PDB file of C-alpha atoms in Angstrom:
ATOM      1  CA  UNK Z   1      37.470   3.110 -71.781  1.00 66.00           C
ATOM      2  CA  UNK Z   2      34.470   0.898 -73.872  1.00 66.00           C
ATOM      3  CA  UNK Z   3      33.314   4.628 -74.010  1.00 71.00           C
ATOM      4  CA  UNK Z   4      35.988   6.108 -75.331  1.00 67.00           C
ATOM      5  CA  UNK Z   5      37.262   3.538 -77.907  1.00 69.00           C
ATOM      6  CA  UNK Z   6      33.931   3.212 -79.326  1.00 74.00           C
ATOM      7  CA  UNK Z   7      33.776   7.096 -79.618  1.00 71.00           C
ATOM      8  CA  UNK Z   8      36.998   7.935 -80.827  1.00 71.00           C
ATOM      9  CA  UNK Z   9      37.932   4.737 -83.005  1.00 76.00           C
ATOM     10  CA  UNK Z  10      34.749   3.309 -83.366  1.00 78.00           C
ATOM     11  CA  UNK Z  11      35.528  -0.282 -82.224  1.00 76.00           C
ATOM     12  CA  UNK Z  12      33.102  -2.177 -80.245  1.00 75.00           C
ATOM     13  CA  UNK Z  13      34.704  -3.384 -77.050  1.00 72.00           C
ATOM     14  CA  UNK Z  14      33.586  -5.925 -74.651  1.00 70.00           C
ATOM     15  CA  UNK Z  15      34.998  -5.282 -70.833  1.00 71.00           C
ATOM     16  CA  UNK Z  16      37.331  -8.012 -68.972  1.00 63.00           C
ATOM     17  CA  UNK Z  17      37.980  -6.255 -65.704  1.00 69.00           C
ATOM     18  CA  UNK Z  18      40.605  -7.130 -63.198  1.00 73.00           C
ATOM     19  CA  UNK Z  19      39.961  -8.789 -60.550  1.00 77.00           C
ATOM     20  CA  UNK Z  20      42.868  -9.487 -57.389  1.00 80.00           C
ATOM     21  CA  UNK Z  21      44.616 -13.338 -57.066  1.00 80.00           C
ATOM     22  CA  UNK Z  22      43.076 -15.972 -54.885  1.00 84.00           C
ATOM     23  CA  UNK Z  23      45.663 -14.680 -52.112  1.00 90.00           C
ATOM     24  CA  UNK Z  24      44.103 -11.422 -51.439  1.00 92.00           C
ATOM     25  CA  UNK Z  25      41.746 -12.224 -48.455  1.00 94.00           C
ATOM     26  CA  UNK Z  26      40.698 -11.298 -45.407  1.00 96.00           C
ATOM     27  CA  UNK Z  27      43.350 -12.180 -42.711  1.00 97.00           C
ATOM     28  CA  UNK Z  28      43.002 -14.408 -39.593  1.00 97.00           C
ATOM     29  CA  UNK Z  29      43.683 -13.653 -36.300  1.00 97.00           C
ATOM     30  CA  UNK Z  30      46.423 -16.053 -36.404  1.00 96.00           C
ATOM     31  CA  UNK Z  31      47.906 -14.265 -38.875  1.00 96.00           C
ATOM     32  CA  UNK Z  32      47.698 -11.273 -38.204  1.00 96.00           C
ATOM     33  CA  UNK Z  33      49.010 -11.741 -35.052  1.00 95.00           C
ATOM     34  CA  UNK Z  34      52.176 -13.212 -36.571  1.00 94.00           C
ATOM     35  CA  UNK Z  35      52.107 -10.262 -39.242  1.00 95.00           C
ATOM     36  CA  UNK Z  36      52.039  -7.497 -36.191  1.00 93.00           C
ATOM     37  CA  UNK Z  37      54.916  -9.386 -34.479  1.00 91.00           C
ATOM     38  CA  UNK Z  38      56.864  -9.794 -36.911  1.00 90.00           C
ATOM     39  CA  UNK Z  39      56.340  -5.872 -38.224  1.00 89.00           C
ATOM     40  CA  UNK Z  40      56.487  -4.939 -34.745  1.00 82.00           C
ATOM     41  CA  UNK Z  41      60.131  -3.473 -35.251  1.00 74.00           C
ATOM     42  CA  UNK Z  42      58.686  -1.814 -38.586  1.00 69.00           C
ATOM     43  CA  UNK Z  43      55.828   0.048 -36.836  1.00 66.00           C
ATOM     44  CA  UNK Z  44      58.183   1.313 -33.872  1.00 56.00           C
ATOM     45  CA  UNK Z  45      61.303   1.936 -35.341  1.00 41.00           C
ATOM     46  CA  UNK Z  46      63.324   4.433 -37.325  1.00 37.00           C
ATOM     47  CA  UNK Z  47      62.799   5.595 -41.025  1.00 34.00           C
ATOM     48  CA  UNK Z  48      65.254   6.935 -43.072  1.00 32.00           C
ATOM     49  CA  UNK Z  49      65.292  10.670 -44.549  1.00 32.00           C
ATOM     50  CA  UNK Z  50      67.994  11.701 -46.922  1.00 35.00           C
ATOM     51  CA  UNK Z  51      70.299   9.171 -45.446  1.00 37.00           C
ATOM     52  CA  UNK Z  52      69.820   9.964 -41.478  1.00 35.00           C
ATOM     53  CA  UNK Z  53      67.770   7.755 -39.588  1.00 35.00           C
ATOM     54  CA  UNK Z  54      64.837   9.659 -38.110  1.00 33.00           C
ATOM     55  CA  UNK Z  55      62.245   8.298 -35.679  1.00 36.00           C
ATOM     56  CA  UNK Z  56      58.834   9.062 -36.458  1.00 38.00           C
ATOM     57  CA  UNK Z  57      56.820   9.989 -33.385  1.00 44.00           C
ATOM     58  CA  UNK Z  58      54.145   7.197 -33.109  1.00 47.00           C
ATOM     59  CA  UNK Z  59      51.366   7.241 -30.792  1.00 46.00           C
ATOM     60  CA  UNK Z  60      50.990   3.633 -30.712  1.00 45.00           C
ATOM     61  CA  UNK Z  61      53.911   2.432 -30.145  1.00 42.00           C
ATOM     62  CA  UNK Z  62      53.322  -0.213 -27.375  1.00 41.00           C
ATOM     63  CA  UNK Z  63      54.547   1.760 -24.461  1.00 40.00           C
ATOM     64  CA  UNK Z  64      52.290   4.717 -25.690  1.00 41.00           C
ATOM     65  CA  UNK Z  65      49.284   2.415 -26.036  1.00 40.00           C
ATOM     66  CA  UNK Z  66      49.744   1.092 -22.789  1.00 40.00           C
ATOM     67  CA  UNK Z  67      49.636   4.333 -21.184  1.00 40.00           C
ATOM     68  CA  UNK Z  68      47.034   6.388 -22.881  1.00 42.00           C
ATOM     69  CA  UNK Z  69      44.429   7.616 -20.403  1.00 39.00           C
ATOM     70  CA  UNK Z  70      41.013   6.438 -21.136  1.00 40.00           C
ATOM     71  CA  UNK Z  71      41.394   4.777 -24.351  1.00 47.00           C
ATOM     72  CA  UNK Z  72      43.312   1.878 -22.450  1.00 40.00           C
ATOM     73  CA  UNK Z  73      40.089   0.028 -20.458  1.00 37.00           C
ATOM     74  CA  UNK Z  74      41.548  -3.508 -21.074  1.00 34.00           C
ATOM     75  CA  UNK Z  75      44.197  -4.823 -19.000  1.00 33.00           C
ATOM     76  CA  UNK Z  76      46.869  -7.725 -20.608  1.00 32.00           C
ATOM     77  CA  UNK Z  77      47.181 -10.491 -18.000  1.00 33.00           C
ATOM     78  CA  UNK Z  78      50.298 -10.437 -15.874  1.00 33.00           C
ATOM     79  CA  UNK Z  79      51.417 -13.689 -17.634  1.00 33.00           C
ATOM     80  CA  UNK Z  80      51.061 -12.835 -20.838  1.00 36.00           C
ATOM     81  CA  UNK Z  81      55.306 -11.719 -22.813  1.00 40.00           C
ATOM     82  CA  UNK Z  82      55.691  -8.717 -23.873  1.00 47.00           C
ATOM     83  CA  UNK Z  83      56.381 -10.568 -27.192  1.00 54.00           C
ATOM     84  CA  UNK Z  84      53.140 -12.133 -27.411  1.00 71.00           C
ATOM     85  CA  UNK Z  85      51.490  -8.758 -27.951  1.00 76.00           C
ATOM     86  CA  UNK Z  86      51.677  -6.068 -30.126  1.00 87.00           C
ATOM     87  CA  UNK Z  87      49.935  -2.621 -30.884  1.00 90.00           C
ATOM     88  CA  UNK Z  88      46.592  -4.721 -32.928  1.00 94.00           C
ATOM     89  CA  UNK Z  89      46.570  -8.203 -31.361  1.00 94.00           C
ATOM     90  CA  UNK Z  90      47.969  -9.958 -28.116  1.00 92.00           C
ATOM     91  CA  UNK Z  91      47.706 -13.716 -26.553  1.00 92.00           C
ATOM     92  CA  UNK Z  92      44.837 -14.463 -24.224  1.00 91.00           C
ATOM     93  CA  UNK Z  93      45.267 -17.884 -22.553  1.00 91.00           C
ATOM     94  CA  UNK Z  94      47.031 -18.630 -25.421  1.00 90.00           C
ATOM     95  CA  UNK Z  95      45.293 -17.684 -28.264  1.00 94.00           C
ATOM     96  CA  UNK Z  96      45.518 -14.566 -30.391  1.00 95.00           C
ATOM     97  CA  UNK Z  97      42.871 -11.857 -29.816  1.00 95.00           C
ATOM     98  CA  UNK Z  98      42.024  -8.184 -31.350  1.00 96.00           C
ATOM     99  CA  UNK Z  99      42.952  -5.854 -28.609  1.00 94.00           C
ATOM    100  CA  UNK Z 100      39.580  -3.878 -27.866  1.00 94.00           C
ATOM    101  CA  UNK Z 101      42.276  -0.792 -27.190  1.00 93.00           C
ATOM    102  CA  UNK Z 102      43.459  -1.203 -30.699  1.00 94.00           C
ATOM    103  CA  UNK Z 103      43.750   1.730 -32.945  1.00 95.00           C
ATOM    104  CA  UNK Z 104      41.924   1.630 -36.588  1.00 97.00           C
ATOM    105  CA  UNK Z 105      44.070   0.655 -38.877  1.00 97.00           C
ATOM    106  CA  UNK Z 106      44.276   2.469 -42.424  1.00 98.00           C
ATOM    107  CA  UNK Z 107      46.560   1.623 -45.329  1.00 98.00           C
ATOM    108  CA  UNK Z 108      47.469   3.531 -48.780  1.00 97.00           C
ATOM    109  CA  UNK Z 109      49.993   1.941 -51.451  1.00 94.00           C
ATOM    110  CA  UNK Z 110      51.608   4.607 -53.900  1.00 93.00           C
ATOM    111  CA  UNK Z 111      54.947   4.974 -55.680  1.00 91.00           C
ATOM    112  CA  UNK Z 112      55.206   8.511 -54.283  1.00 93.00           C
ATOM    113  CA  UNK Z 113      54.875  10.556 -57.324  1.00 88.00           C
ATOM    114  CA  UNK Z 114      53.168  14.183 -58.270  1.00 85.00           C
ATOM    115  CA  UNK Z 115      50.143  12.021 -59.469  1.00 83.00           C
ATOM    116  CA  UNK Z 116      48.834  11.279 -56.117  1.00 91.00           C
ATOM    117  CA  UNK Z 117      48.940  14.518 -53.440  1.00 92.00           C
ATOM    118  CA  UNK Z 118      49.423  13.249 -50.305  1.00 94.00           C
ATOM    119  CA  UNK Z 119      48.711  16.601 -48.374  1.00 96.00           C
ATOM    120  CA  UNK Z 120      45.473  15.490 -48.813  1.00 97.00           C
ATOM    121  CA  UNK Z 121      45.695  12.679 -46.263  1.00 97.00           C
ATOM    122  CA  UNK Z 122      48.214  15.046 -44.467  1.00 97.00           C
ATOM    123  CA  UNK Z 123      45.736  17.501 -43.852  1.00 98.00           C
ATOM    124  CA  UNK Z 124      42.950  14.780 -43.268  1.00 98.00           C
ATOM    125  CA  UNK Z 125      45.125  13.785 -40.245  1.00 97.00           C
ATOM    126  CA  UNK Z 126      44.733  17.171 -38.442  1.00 97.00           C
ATOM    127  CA  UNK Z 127      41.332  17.697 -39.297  1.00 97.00           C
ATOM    128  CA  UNK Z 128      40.556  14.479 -37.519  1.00 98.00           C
ATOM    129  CA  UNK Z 129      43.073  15.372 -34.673  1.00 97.00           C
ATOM    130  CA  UNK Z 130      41.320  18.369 -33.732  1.00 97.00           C
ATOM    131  CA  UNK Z 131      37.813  16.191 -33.783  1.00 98.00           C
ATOM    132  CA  UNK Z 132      39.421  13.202 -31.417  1.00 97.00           C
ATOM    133  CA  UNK Z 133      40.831  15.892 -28.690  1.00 96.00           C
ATOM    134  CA  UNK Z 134      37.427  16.344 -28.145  1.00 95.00           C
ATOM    135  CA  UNK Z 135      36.052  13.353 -28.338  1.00 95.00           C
ATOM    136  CA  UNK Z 136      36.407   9.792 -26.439  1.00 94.00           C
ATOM    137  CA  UNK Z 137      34.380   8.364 -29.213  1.00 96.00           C
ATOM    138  CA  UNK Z 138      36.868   8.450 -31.864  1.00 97.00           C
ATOM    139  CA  UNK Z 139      39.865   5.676 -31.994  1.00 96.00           C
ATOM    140  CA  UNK Z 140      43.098   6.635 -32.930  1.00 96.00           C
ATOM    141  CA  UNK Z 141      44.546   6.316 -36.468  1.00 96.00           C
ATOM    142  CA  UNK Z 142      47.394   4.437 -37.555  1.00 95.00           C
ATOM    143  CA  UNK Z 143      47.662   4.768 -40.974  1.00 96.00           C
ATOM    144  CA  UNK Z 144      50.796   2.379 -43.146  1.00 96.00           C
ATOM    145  CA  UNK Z 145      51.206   3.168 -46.050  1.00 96.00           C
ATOM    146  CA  UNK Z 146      53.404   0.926 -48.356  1.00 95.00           C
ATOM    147  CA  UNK Z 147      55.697   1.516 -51.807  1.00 93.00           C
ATOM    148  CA  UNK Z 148      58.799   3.355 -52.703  1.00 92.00           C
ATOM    149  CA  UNK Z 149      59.228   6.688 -55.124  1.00 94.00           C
ATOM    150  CA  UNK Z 150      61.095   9.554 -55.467  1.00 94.00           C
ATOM    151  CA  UNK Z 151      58.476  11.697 -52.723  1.00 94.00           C
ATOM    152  CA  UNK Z 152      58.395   9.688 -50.107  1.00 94.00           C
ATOM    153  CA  UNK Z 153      61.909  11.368 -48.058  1.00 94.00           C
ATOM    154  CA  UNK Z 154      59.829  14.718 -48.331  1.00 95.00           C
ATOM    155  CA  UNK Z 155      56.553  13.487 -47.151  1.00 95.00           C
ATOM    156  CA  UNK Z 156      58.384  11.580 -44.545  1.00 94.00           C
ATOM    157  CA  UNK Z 157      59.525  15.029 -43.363  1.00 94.00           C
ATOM    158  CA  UNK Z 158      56.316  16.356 -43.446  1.00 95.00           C
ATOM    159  CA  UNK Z 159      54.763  13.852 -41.105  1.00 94.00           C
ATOM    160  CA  UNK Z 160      57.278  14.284 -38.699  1.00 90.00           C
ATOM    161  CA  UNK Z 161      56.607  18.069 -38.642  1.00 93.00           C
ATOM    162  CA  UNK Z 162      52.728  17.091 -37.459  1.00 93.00           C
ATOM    163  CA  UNK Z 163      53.158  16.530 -34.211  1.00 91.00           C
ATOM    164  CA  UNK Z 164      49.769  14.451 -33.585  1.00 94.00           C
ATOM    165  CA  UNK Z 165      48.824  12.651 -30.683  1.00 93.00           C
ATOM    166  CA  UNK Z 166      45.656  10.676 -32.738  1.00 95.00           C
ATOM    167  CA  UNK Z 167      47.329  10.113 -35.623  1.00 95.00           C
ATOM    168  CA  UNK Z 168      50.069   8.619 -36.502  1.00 94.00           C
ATOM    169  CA  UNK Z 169      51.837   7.658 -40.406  1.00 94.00           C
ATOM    170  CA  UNK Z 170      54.531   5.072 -40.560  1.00 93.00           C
ATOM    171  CA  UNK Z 171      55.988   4.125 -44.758  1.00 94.00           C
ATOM    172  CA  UNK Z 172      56.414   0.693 -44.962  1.00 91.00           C
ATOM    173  CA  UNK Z 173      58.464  -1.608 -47.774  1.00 90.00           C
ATOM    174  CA  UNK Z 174      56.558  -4.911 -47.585  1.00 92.00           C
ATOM    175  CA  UNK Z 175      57.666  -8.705 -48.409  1.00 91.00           C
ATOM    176  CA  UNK Z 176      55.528  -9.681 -51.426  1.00 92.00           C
ATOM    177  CA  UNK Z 177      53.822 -11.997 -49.325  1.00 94.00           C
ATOM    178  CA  UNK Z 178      53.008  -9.555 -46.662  1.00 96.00           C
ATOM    179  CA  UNK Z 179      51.288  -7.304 -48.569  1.00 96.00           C
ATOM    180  CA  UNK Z 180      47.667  -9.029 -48.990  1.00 96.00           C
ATOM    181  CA  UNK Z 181      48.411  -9.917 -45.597  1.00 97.00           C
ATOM    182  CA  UNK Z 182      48.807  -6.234 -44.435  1.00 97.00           C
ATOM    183  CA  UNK Z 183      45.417  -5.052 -46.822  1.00 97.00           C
ATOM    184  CA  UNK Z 184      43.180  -7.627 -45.334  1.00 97.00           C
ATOM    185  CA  UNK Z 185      43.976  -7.137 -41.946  1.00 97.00           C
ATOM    186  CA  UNK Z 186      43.319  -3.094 -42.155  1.00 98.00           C
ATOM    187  CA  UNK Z 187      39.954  -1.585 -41.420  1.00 98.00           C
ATOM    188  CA  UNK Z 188      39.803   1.040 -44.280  1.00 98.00           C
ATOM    189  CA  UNK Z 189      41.723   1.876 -47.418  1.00 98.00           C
ATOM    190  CA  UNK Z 190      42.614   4.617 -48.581  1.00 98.00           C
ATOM    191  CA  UNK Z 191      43.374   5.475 -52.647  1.00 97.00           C
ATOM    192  CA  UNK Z 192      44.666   9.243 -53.540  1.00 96.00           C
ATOM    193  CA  UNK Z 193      44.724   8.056 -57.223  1.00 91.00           C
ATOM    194  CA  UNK Z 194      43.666  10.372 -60.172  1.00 87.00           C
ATOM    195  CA  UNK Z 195      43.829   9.348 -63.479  1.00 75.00           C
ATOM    196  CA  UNK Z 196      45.685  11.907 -66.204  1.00 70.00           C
ATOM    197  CA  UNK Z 197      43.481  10.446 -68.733  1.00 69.00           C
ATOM    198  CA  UNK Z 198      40.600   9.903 -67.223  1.00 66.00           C
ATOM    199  CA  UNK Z 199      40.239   6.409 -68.294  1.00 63.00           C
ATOM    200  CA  UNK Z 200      41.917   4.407 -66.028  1.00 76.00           C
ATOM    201  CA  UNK Z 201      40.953   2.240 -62.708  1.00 85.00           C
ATOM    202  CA  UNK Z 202      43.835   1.908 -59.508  1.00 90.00           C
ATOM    203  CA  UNK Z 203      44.959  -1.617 -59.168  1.00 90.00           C
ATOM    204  CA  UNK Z 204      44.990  -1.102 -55.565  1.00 94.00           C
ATOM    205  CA  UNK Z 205      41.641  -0.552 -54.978  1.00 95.00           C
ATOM    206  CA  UNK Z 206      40.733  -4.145 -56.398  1.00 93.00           C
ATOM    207  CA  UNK Z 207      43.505  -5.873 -54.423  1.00 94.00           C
ATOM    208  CA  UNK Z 208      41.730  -3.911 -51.249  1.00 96.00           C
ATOM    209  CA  UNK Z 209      38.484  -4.808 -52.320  1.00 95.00           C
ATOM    210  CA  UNK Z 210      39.947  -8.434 -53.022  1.00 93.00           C
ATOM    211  CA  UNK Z 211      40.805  -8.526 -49.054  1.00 95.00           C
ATOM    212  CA  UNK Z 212      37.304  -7.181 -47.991  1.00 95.00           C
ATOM    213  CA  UNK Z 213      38.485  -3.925 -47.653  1.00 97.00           C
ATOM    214  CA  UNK Z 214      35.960  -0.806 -48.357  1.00 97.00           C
ATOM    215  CA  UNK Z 215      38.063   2.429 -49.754  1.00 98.00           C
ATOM    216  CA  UNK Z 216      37.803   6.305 -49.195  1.00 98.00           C
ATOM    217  CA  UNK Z 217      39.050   7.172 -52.709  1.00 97.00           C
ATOM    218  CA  UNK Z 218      39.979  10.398 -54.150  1.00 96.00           C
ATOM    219  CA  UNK Z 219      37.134  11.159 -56.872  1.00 95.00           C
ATOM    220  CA  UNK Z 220      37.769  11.674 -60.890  1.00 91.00           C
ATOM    221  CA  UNK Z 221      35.643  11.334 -64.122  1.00 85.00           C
ATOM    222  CA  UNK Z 222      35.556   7.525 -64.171  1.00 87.00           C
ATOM    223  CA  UNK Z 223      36.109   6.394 -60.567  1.00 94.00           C
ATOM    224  CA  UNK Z 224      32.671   5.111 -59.410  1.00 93.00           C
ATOM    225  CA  UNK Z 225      32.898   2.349 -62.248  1.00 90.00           C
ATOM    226  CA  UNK Z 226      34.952   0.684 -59.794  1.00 91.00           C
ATOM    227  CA  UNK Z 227      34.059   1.762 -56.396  1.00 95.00           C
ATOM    228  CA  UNK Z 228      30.075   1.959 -55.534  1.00 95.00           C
ATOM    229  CA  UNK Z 229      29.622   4.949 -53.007  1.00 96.00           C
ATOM    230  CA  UNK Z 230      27.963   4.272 -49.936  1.00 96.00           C
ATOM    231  CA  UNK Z 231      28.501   0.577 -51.020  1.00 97.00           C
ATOM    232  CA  UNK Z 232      31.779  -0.400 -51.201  1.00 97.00           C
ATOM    233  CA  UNK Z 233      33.775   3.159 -50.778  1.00 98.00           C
ATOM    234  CA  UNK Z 234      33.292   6.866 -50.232  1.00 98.00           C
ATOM    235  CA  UNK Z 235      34.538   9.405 -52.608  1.00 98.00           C
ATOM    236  CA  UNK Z 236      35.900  12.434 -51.530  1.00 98.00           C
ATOM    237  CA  UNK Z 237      37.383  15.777 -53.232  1.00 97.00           C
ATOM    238  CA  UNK Z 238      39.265  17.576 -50.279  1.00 97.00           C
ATOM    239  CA  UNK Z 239      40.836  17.024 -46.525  1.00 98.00           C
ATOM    240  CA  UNK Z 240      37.874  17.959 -45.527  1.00 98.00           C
ATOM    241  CA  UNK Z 241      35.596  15.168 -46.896  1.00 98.00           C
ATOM    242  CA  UNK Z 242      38.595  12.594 -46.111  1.00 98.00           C
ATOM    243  CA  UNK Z 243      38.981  13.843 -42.888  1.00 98.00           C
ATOM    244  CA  UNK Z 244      35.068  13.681 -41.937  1.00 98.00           C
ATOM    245  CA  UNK Z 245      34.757  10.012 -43.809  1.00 98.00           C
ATOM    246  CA  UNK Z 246      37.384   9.208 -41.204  1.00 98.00           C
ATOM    247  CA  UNK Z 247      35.110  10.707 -38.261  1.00 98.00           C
ATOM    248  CA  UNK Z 248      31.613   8.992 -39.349  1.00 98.00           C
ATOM    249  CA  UNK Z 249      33.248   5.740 -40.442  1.00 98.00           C
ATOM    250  CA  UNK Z 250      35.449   5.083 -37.489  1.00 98.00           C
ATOM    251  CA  UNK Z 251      33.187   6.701 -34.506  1.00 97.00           C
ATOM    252  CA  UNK Z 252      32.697   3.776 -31.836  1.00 97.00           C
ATOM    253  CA  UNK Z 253      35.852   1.962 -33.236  1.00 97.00           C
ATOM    254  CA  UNK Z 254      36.681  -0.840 -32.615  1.00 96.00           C
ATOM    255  CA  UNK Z 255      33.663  -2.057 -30.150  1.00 94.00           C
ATOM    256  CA  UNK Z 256      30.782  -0.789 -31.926  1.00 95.00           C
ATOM    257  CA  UNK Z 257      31.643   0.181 -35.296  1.00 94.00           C
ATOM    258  CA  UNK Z 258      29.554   2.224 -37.176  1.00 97.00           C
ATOM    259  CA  UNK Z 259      26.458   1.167 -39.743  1.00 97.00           C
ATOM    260  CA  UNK Z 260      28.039   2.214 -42.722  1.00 97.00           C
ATOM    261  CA  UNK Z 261      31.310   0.738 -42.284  1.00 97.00           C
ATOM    262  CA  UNK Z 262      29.972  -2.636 -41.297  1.00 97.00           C
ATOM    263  CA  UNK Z 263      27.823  -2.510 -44.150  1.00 97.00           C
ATOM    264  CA  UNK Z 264      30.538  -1.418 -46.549  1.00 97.00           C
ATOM    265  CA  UNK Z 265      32.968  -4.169 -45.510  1.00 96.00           C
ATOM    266  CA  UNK Z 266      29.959  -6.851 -45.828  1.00 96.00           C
ATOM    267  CA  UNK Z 267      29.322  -5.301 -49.502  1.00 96.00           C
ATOM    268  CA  UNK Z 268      32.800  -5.519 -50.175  1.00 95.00           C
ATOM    269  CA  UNK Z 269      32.884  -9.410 -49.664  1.00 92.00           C
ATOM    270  CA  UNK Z 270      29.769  -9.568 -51.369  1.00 89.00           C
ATOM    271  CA  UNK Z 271      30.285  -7.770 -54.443  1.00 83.00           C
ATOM    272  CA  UNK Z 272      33.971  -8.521 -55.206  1.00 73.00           C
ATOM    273  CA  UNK Z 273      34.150 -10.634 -58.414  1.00 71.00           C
ATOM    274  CA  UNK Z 274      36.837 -13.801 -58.559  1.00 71.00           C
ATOM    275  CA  UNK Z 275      39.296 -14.685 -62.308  1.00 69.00           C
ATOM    276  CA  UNK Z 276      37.156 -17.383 -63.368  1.00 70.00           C
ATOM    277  CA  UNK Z 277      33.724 -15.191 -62.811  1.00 72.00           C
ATOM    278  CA  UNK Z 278      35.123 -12.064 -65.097  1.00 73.00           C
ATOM    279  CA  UNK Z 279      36.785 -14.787 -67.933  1.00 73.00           C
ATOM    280  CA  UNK Z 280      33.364 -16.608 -68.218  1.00 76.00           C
ATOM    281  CA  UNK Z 281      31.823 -13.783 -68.920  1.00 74.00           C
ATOM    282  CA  UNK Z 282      33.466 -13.403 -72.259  1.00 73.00           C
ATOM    283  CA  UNK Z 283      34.891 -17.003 -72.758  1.00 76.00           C
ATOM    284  CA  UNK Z 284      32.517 -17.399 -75.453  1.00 78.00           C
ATOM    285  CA  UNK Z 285      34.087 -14.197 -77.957  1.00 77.00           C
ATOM    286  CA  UNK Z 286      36.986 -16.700 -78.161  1.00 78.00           C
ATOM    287  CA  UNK Z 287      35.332 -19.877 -78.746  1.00 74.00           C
TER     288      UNK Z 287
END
């Protein structure tokens, strides 16, 4: 955009950039524990396609996780409620804990509209589903992704139609205050943005980045300003790059994580840049 004014209009700009609110963080065990619980009902339960309730088939629902051979090695003491665990976190003696059985955990925003093709991350899904059937290595993928528009019925049908055993979507509408929650208790973002212009930066990826979250974003002319590939994201241009981030990311998930991704989350916190840090930058233009 400083580019592109100065080129087209001549004016010399100076660059605030955006930067998330002090509430998009990382989230606790504690919380996200009370987060799964409470969305429990959400991640298990019926969506709604032109009016009909429909129940999306979901691998991890608890019963399924509890049952899937050989990606179950951890056993949930006999004492422990059924409500005091959930598909990402359950109570040990008490206290929350990660499940080590837990699937990765992926989340997209969007307002479901032409700009952002979601048969991308549709045909990412069976890409990787084809590469997990034969392989114990890979977790399985539960990817949320949150907003409203006027595509989501129709993708809703499409994800339906999958029929995955790895994979599974679910569309969420979140509380506001569940949101940063939901983004800083994920594993990996994912942002299908493109810009018609050319000029402009997703929102979401800074309030992901804001909760230490590293992004596979769709790539256009001006995306690496904000996201730093092999640092802080990975760009990709087809199903086929999304779908292989996916696989070299998230091999060894969640007990030993891969190099990159530990490194990307760990750049993420490092790099991401608070209010006060961007406005002193260019407090003095205005004194």
């Amino acid at each position: 955009m400083q580019q592109f004014l100065r080129a087209e209009w001549g004016i010399a700009a100076t660059v605030l950039r955006d930067t998330p609110p002090h509430w998009f963080h990382r989230t606790g065990v504690q919380e996200r524990h009370e987060l799964f619980t409470r969305l429990a009902a959400d991640f298990d339960g019926p969506t709604q396609v032109d009016g009909v309730d429909h129940l999306i088939p979901n691998p991890h629902s608890q019963q399924h996780v509890d049952g899937l051979p050989g990606r179950n090695q951890h056993k949930l003491a006999d004492d422990v409620p059924h409500s005091g665990r959930n598909v990402f976190t359950h109570l040990l003696c008490g206290q929350p804990r990660l499940r080590t059985d837990r699937p990765a955990l992926i989340v997209s925003s969007t307002s479901w509209t032409v700009d952002e093709d979601f048969l991308i991350m549709l045909d990412a899904a069976g890409h990787y589903e084809q590469a997990a059937l034969n392989s114990n290595e890979l977790p399985d993928l539960f990817i949320a992704i949150t907003g409203k528009g006027p595509l989501k019925a129709s993708y809703e049908e499409k994800m339906q139609q999958l029929g995955l055993q790895h994979v599974a979507f679910k569309t969420l509408w979140l509380e506001a205050a569940d949101y940063p929650l939901l983004l800083g208790s994920a594993d990996l973002g994912i942002c299908l943005h493109t810009s018609s212009s050319g000029l402009d930066l997703p929102m979401k990826v800074v309030d992901m980045f804001g909760c230490g979250l590293p992004v596979c974003a769709a790539s256009y002319s001006c995306i690496r300003e904000l996201v730093k590939e092999g640092q802080t994201g990975l760009l990709f241009s087809s199903h086929q790059d999304l779908a292989q981030q996916w696989i070299d990311l998230l091999r060894g998930f969640p007990n030993q994580p891969s190099a990159q991704l530990v490194h990307m989350q760990k750049q993420v916190l490092l790099s991401t840049e608070t209010w006060s840090m961007t406005w002193d930058s260019i407090k003095p233009i205005f004194e």
